[in-house]
Amino acid sequence: MHELSIAYSIVETVSEAAQNADAAKVNKIFLKIGKLSGVVKDALLFSFVIGAQGSFVEGATLEIEELPVIVHCQNCDKNVELESVYIFRCPDCNELTPEIIQGKEMEIVSLEIEDKAKHESANT
Ligand SMILES: [Zn+2]
């Protein structure tokens, strides 16, 4: 399952970033995944729970935003959103649209962390 290796790399990247930012813990991780990235959202959510076990980000929530596929239609000279990831044709004019503008993304957008100072004052 390749989502598991993605999950581990997210855990690694986020742990490092959060610790560099002096975080006490990570609450949320915001991700963007394009529909052409080949990543299955549910599989990634499941894998993340496994991958995060015993790590710095254990207990953090993954917030995944799925990005639709956007291609450029040369005939219409505009960017259009595809209904299906299997048919690369402009929905307006039916021309082939091989130029992909968006949809292959797989990126960590931002983190919601609790910093140590705040955490300590909350406990005292
Ligand atoms: Zn078109």
GROMACS .gro file of N, CA and C and ligand atoms in nm:
model
  373
    1MET      N    1   0.085  -0.120   0.000
    1MET     CA    2   0.000   0.000   0.000
    1MET      C    3   0.089   0.125   0.000
    2HIS      N    4   0.085   0.202  -0.107
    2HIS     CA    5   0.180   0.312  -0.113
    2HIS      C    6   0.139   0.431  -0.028
    3GLU      N    7   0.013   0.436   0.016
    3GLU     CA    8  -0.029   0.541   0.107
    3GLU      C    9   0.048   0.534   0.239
    4LEU      N   10   0.088   0.413   0.278
    4LEU     CA   11   0.161   0.400   0.404
    4LEU      C   12   0.297   0.469   0.396
    5SER      N   13   0.364   0.455   0.282
    5SER     CA   14   0.494   0.522   0.271
    5SER      C   15   0.475   0.673   0.263
    6ILE      N   16   0.365   0.717   0.203
    6ILE     CA   17   0.335   0.862   0.201
    6ILE      C   18   0.308   0.909   0.343
    7ALA      N   19   0.231   0.829   0.417
    7ALA     CA   20   0.198   0.864   0.555
    7ALA      C   21   0.325   0.879   0.638
    8TYR      N   22   0.420   0.786   0.621
    8TYR     CA   23   0.544   0.794   0.696
    8TYR      C   24   0.623   0.919   0.660
    9SER      N   25   0.620   0.955   0.533
    9SER     CA   26   0.696   1.074   0.495
    9SER      C   27   0.629   1.201   0.548
   10ILE      N   28   0.495   1.201   0.556
   10ILE     CA   29   0.424   1.314   0.616
   10ILE      C   30   0.462   1.325   0.765
   11VAL      N   31   0.458   1.210   0.834
   11VAL     CA   32   0.491   1.207   0.977
   11VAL      C   33   0.632   1.263   0.999
   12GLU      N   34   0.724   1.221   0.914
   12GLU     CA   35   0.862   1.264   0.928
   12GLU      C   36   0.878   1.415   0.904
   13THR      N   37   0.819   1.461   0.792
   13THR     CA   38   0.830   1.603   0.756
   13THR      C   39   0.766   1.692   0.861
   14VAL      N   40   0.645   1.653   0.904
   14VAL     CA   41   0.571   1.735   1.000
   14VAL      C   42   0.638   1.734   1.137
   15SER      N   43   0.687   1.619   1.180
   15SER     CA   44   0.755   1.610   1.310
   15SER      C   45   0.873   1.705   1.314
   16GLU      N   46   0.949   1.704   1.205
   16GLU     CA   47   1.067   1.788   1.199
   16GLU      C   48   1.028   1.936   1.201
   17ALA      N   49   0.930   1.972   1.119
   17ALA     CA   50   0.887   2.112   1.110
   17ALA      C   51   0.832   2.160   1.244
   18ALA      N   52   0.751   2.075   1.308
   18ALA     CA   53   0.687   2.113   1.434
   18ALA      C   54   0.791   2.129   1.545
   19GLN      N   55   0.888   2.039   1.547
   19GLN     CA   56   0.990   2.047   1.650
   19GLN      C   57   1.081   2.167   1.628
   20ASN      N   58   1.106   2.199   1.502
   20ASN     CA   59   1.184   2.320   1.471
   20ASN      C   60   1.109   2.446   1.513
   21ALA      N   61   0.976   2.438   1.508
   21ALA     CA   62   0.894   2.553   1.546
   21ALA      C   63   0.867   2.554   1.697
   22ASP      N   64   0.933   2.463   1.769
   22ASP     CA   65   0.920   2.456   1.914
   22ASP      C   66   0.776   2.421   1.958
   23ALA      N   67   0.714   2.334   1.885
   23ALA     CA   68   0.576   2.297   1.916
   23ALA      C   69   0.571   2.196   2.030
   24ALA      N   70   0.465   2.205   2.110
   24ALA     CA   71   0.444   2.105   2.214
   24ALA      C   72   0.376   1.983   2.153
   25LYS      N   73   0.284   2.012   2.061
   25LYS     CA   74   0.222   1.904   1.986
   25LYS      C   75   0.156   1.954   1.859
   26VAL      N   76   0.120   1.863   1.774
   26VAL     CA   77   0.055   1.900   1.648
   26VAL      C   78  -0.093   1.862   1.658
   27ASN      N   79  -0.179   1.959   1.634
   27ASN     CA   80  -0.323   1.931   1.638
   27ASN      C   81  -0.376   1.885   1.504
   28LYS      N   82  -0.340   1.962   1.400
   28LYS     CA   83  -0.393   1.933   1.267
   28LYS      C   84  -0.288   1.949   1.160
   29ILE      N   85  -0.303   1.870   1.057
   29ILE     CA   86  -0.215   1.879   0.941
   29ILE      C   87  -0.304   1.898   0.819
   30PHE      N   88  -0.284   2.007   0.748
   30PHE     CA   89  -0.366   2.035   0.631
   30PHE      C   90  -0.293   1.993   0.504
   31LEU      N   91  -0.360   1.908   0.427
   31LEU     CA   92  -0.300   1.855   0.306
   31LEU      C   93  -0.385   1.887   0.185
   32LYS      N   94  -0.318   1.899   0.070
   32LYS     CA   95  -0.391   1.910  -0.056
   32LYS      C   96  -0.352   1.792  -0.143
   33ILE      N   97  -0.453   1.726  -0.194
   33ILE     CA   98  -0.427   1.611  -0.280
   33ILE      C   99  -0.505   1.625  -0.409
   34GLY      N  100  -0.434   1.626  -0.519
   34GLY     CA  101  -0.499   1.633  -0.649
   34GLY      C  102  -0.559   1.498  -0.685
   35LYS      N  103  -0.666   1.502  -0.762
   35LYS     CA  104  -0.733   1.377  -0.799
   35LYS      C  105  -0.648   1.290  -0.892
   36LEU      N  106  -0.542   1.348  -0.947
   36LEU     CA  107  -0.452   1.270  -1.033
   36LEU      C  108  -0.328   1.223  -0.959
   37SER      N  109  -0.321   1.254  -0.830
   37SER     CA  110  -0.200   1.220  -0.755
   37SER      C  111  -0.188   1.071  -0.731
   38GLY      N  112  -0.298   0.999  -0.746
   38GLY     CA  113  -0.296   0.856  -0.723
   38GLY      C  114  -0.309   0.819  -0.576
   39VAL      N  115  -0.331   0.921  -0.492
   39VAL     CA  116  -0.346   0.894  -0.349
   39VAL      C  117  -0.494   0.880  -0.316
   40VAL      N  118  -0.527   0.771  -0.248
   40VAL     CA  119  -0.665   0.749  -0.206
   40VAL      C  120  -0.681   0.808  -0.066
   41LYS      N  121  -0.772   0.904  -0.058
   41LYS     CA  122  -0.790   0.980   0.066
   41LYS      C  123  -0.812   0.889   0.188
   42ASP      N  124  -0.908   0.800   0.180
   42ASP     CA  125  -0.941   0.714   0.294
   42ASP      C  126  -0.824   0.625   0.334
   43ALA      N  127  -0.753   0.577   0.233
   43ALA     CA  128  -0.637   0.491   0.259
   43ALA      C  129  -0.527   0.571   0.329
   44LEU      N  130  -0.514   0.697   0.289
   44LEU     CA  131  -0.412   0.781   0.351
   44LEU      C  132  -0.449   0.814   0.496
   45LEU      N  133  -0.576   0.843   0.520
   45LEU     CA  134  -0.622   0.871   0.657
   45LEU      C  135  -0.594   0.752   0.748
   46PHE      N  136  -0.624   0.635   0.697
   46PHE     CA  137  -0.602   0.512   0.772
   46PHE      C  138  -0.453   0.488   0.796
   47SER      N  139  -0.374   0.507   0.690
   47SER     CA  140  -0.230   0.486   0.700
   47SER      C  141  -0.164   0.584   0.795
   48PHE      N  142  -0.218   0.705   0.798
   48PHE     CA  143  -0.158   0.807   0.883
   48PHE      C  144  -0.168   0.769   1.031
   49VAL      N  145  -0.281   0.712   1.070
   49VAL     CA  146  -0.299   0.669   1.208
   49VAL      C  147  -0.192   0.567   1.247
   50ILE      N  148  -0.167   0.475   1.153
   50ILE     CA  149  -0.063   0.374   1.177
   50ILE      C  150   0.075   0.438   1.178
   51GLY      N  151   0.099   0.523   1.078
   51GLY     CA  152   0.231   0.585   1.063
   51GLY      C  153   0.266   0.679   1.178
   52ALA      N  154   0.163   0.740   1.237
   52ALA     CA  155   0.188   0.839   1.343
   52ALA      C  156   0.206   0.775   1.480
   53GLN      N  157   0.172   0.648   1.493
   53GLN     CA  158   0.180   0.581   1.622
   53GLN      C  159   0.319   0.591   1.682
   54GLY      N  160   0.326   0.642   1.803
   54GLY     CA  161   0.455   0.651   1.873
   54GLY      C  162   0.543   0.765   1.825
   55SER      N  163   0.492   0.845   1.730
   55SER     CA  164   0.573   0.956   1.679
   55SER      C  165   0.528   1.086   1.746
   56PHE      N  166   0.599   1.192   1.709
   56PHE     CA  167   0.568   1.324   1.765
   56PHE      C  168   0.427   1.371   1.724
   57VAL      N  169   0.380   1.327   1.611
   57VAL     CA  170   0.250   1.376   1.562
   57VAL      C  171   0.134   1.281   1.595
   58GLU      N  172   0.159   1.183   1.679
   58GLU     CA  173   0.051   1.091   1.717
   58GLU      C  174  -0.067   1.171   1.773
   59GLY      N  175  -0.186   1.140   1.727
   59GLY     CA  176  -0.306   1.208   1.775
   59GLY      C  177  -0.346   1.328   1.691
   60ALA      N  178  -0.260   1.369   1.599
   60ALA     CA  179  -0.294   1.482   1.512
   60ALA      C  180  -0.399   1.438   1.409
   61THR      N  181  -0.478   1.534   1.365
   61THR     CA  182  -0.581   1.505   1.264
   61THR      C  183  -0.531   1.547   1.127
   62LEU      N  184  -0.556   1.463   1.029
   62LEU     CA  185  -0.526   1.499   0.891
   62LEU      C  186  -0.649   1.563   0.829
   63GLU      N  187  -0.632   1.684   0.777
   63GLU     CA  188  -0.742   1.750   0.706
   63GLU      C  189  -0.703   1.751   0.558
   64ILE      N  190  -0.774   1.672   0.479
   64ILE     CA  191  -0.736   1.659   0.339
   64ILE      C  192  -0.835   1.732   0.248
   65GLU      N  193  -0.779   1.820   0.167
   65GLU     CA  194  -0.861   1.887   0.066
   65GLU      C  195  -0.829   1.823  -0.069
   66GLU      N  196  -0.932   1.773  -0.135
   66GLU     CA  197  -0.911   1.712  -0.265
   66GLU      C  198  -0.929   1.816  -0.375
   67LEU      N  199  -0.828   1.825  -0.460
   67LEU     CA  200  -0.833   1.924  -0.568
   67LEU      C  201  -0.883   1.860  -0.696
   68PRO      N  202  -0.977   1.925  -0.761
   68PRO     CA  203  -1.025   1.872  -0.889
   68PRO      C  204  -0.918   1.886  -0.996
   69VAL      N  205  -0.938   1.816  -1.106
   69VAL     CA  206  -0.844   1.823  -1.218
   69VAL      C  207  -0.881   1.943  -1.306
   70ILE      N  208  -0.784   2.029  -1.327
   70ILE     CA  209  -0.806   2.144  -1.415
   70ILE      C  210  -0.707   2.136  -1.530
   71VAL      N  211  -0.761   2.147  -1.650
   71VAL     CA  212  -0.676   2.140  -1.769
   71VAL      C  213  -0.694   2.269  -1.850
   72HIS      N  214  -0.599   2.289  -1.940
   72HIS     CA  215  -0.611   2.405  -2.027
   72HIS      C  216  -0.661   2.361  -2.165
   73CYS      N  217  -0.770   2.422  -2.207
   73CYS     CA  218  -0.821   2.394  -2.342
   73CYS      C  219  -0.768   2.499  -2.438
   74GLN      N  220  -0.690   2.451  -2.536
   74GLN     CA  221  -0.632   2.545  -2.632
   74GLN      C  222  -0.736   2.602  -2.725
   75ASN      N  223  -0.836   2.521  -2.752
   75ASN     CA  224  -0.943   2.565  -2.843
   75ASN      C  225  -1.023   2.681  -2.782
   76CYS      N  226  -1.061   2.667  -2.655
   76CYS     CA  227  -1.137   2.773  -2.586
   76CYS      C  228  -1.044   2.878  -2.526
   77ASP      N  229  -0.915   2.844  -2.520
   77ASP     CA  230  -0.815   2.928  -2.455
   77ASP      C  231  -0.854   2.963  -2.310
   78LYS      N  232  -0.892   2.859  -2.235
   78LYS     CA  233  -0.922   2.881  -2.094
   78LYS      C  234  -0.898   2.751  -2.015
   79ASN      N  235  -0.893   2.768  -1.884
   79ASN     CA  236  -0.877   2.652  -1.797
   79ASN      C  237  -1.015   2.597  -1.761
   80VAL      N  238  -1.029   2.466  -1.772
   80VAL     CA  239  -1.158   2.404  -1.741
   80VAL      C  240  -1.140   2.289  -1.643
   81GLU      N  241  -1.242   2.266  -1.563
   81GLU     CA  242  -1.238   2.157  -1.466
   81GLU      C  243  -1.295   2.031  -1.530
   82LEU      N  244  -1.224   1.920  -1.511
   82LEU     CA  245  -1.272   1.795  -1.570
   82LEU      C  246  -1.364   1.721  -1.473
   83GLU      N  247  -1.470   1.668  -1.526
   83GLU     CA  248  -1.564   1.589  -1.447
   83GLU      C  249  -1.504   1.454  -1.412
   84SER      N  250  -1.434   1.399  -1.508
   84SER     CA  251  -1.378   1.266  -1.491
   84SER      C  252  -1.228   1.273  -1.509
   85VAL      N  253  -1.155   1.192  -1.432
   85VAL     CA  254  -1.010   1.193  -1.448
   85VAL      C  255  -0.966   1.098  -1.559
   86TYR      N  256  -1.063   1.038  -1.627
   86TYR     CA  257  -1.029   0.942  -1.731
   86TYR      C  258  -1.049   0.998  -1.871
   87ILE      N  259  -1.130   1.103  -1.881
   87ILE     CA  260  -1.155   1.160  -2.013
   87ILE      C  261  -1.098   1.301  -2.019
   88PHE      N  262  -0.985   1.312  -2.089
   88PHE     CA  263  -0.922   1.442  -2.099
   88PHE      C  264  -0.972   1.518  -2.221
   89ARG      N  265  -1.098   1.559  -2.209
   89ARG     CA  266  -1.158   1.639  -2.315
   89ARG      C  267  -1.227   1.759  -2.252
   90CYS      N  268  -1.222   1.871  -2.322
   90CYS     CA  269  -1.288   1.992  -2.273
   90CYS      C  270  -1.439   1.970  -2.266
   91PRO      N  271  -1.502   1.999  -2.149
   91PRO     CA  272  -1.646   1.979  -2.138
   91PRO      C  273  -1.726   2.075  -2.227
   92ASP      N  274  -1.666   2.183  -2.270
   92ASP     CA  275  -1.736   2.280  -2.353
   92ASP      C  276  -1.729   2.249  -2.502
   93CYS      N  277  -1.608   2.220  -2.551
   93CYS     CA  278  -1.593   2.202  -2.696
   93CYS      C  279  -1.552   2.060  -2.736
   94ASN      N  280  -1.523   1.976  -2.636
   94ASN     CA  281  -1.489   1.836  -2.661
   94ASN      C  282  -1.352   1.813  -2.724
   95GLU      N  283  -1.269   1.915  -2.727
   95GLU     CA  284  -1.132   1.899  -2.776
   95GLU      C  285  -1.050   1.822  -2.672
   96LEU      N  286  -0.946   1.752  -2.718
   96LEU     CA  287  -0.854   1.687  -2.626
   96LEU      C  288  -0.776   1.794  -2.549
   97THR      N  289  -0.758   1.768  -2.419
   97THR     CA  290  -0.688   1.866  -2.335
   97THR      C  291  -0.574   1.800  -2.258
   98PRO      N  292  -0.460   1.784  -2.323
   98PRO     CA  293  -0.349   1.714  -2.256
   98PRO      C  294  -0.273   1.800  -2.154
   99GLU      N  295  -0.297   1.930  -2.154
   99GLU     CA  296  -0.220   2.018  -2.066
   99GLU      C  297  -0.284   2.028  -1.928
  100ILE      N  298  -0.220   1.968  -1.829
  100ILE     CA  299  -0.275   1.964  -1.694
  100ILE      C  300  -0.227   2.083  -1.612
  101ILE      N  301  -0.322   2.159  -1.558
  101ILE     CA  302  -0.288   2.277  -1.478
  101ILE      C  303  -0.285   2.240  -1.330
  102GLN      N  304  -0.379   2.158  -1.290
  102GLN     CA  305  -0.389   2.121  -1.149
  102GLN      C  306  -0.444   1.979  -1.137
  103GLY      N  307  -0.402   1.908  -1.033
  103GLY     CA  308  -0.457   1.775  -1.010
  103GLY      C  309  -0.354   1.672  -0.967
  104LYS      N  310  -0.224   1.707  -0.984
  104LYS     CA  311  -0.119   1.612  -0.946
  104LYS      C  312  -0.061   1.642  -0.808
  105GLU      N  313  -0.115   1.744  -0.742
  105GLU     CA  314  -0.058   1.789  -0.615
  105GLU      C  315  -0.064   1.684  -0.504
  106MET      N  316   0.033   1.690  -0.422
  106MET     CA  317   0.034   1.612  -0.298
  106MET      C  318   0.125   1.692  -0.207
  107GLU      N  319   0.066   1.784  -0.131
  107GLU     CA  320   0.151   1.872  -0.051
  107GLU      C  321   0.092   1.903   0.085
  108ILE      N  322   0.181   1.930   0.178
  108ILE     CA  323   0.139   1.973   0.311
  108ILE      C  324   0.123   2.124   0.304
  109VAL      N  325   0.003   2.171   0.334
  109VAL     CA  326  -0.025   2.314   0.321
  109VAL      C  327   0.013   2.390   0.448
  110SER      N  328  -0.035   2.340   0.562
  110SER     CA  329  -0.004   2.408   0.687
  110SER      C  330  -0.027   2.315   0.805
  111LEU      N  331   0.018   2.361   0.920
  111LEU     CA  332   0.004   2.283   1.043
  111LEU      C  333  -0.064   2.368   1.148
  112GLU      N  334  -0.141   2.301   1.232
  112GLU     CA  335  -0.194   2.370   1.349
  112GLU      C  336  -0.122   2.310   1.469
  113ILE      N  337  -0.039   2.392   1.532
  113ILE     CA  338   0.040   2.339   1.643
  113ILE      C  339   0.007   2.411   1.774
  114GLU      N  340   0.045   2.347   1.882
  114GLU     CA  341   0.036   2.410   2.012
  114GLU      C  342   0.177   2.441   2.055
  115ASP      N  343   0.205   2.567   2.082
  115ASP     CA  344   0.344   2.593   2.120
  115ASP      C  345   0.366   2.565   2.268
  116LYS      N  346   0.491   2.549   2.301
  116LYS     CA  347   0.526   2.504   2.436
  116LYS      C  348   0.486   2.604   2.542
  117ALA      N  349   0.509   2.732   2.517
  117ALA     CA  350   0.478   2.836   2.616
  117ALA      C  351   0.331   2.832   2.654
  118LYS      N  352   0.248   2.826   2.551
  118LYS     CA  353   0.103   2.824   2.570
  118LYS      C  354   0.062   2.697   2.646
  119HIS      N  355   0.124   2.588   2.607
  119HIS     CA  356   0.095   2.459   2.667
  119HIS      C  357   0.128   2.460   2.816
  120GLU      N  358   0.246   2.518   2.849
  120GLU     CA  359   0.289   2.523   2.987
  120GLU      C  360   0.199   2.611   3.071
  121SER      N  361   0.162   2.726   3.016
  121SER     CA  362   0.077   2.817   3.094
  121SER      C  363  -0.062   2.758   3.113
  122ALA      N  364  -0.105   2.679   3.018
  122ALA     CA  365  -0.237   2.615   3.029
  122ALA      C  366  -0.238   2.510   3.141
  123ASN      N  367  -0.119   2.458   3.171
  123ASN     CA  368  -0.111   2.352   3.271
  123ASN      C  369  -0.083   2.403   3.412
  124THR      N  370  -0.050   2.529   3.421
  124THR     CA  371  -0.015   2.579   3.555
  124THR      C  372  -0.127   2.656   3.618
  125ZN      ZN  373  -1.269   2.383  -2.508
   0.00000   0.00000   0.00000
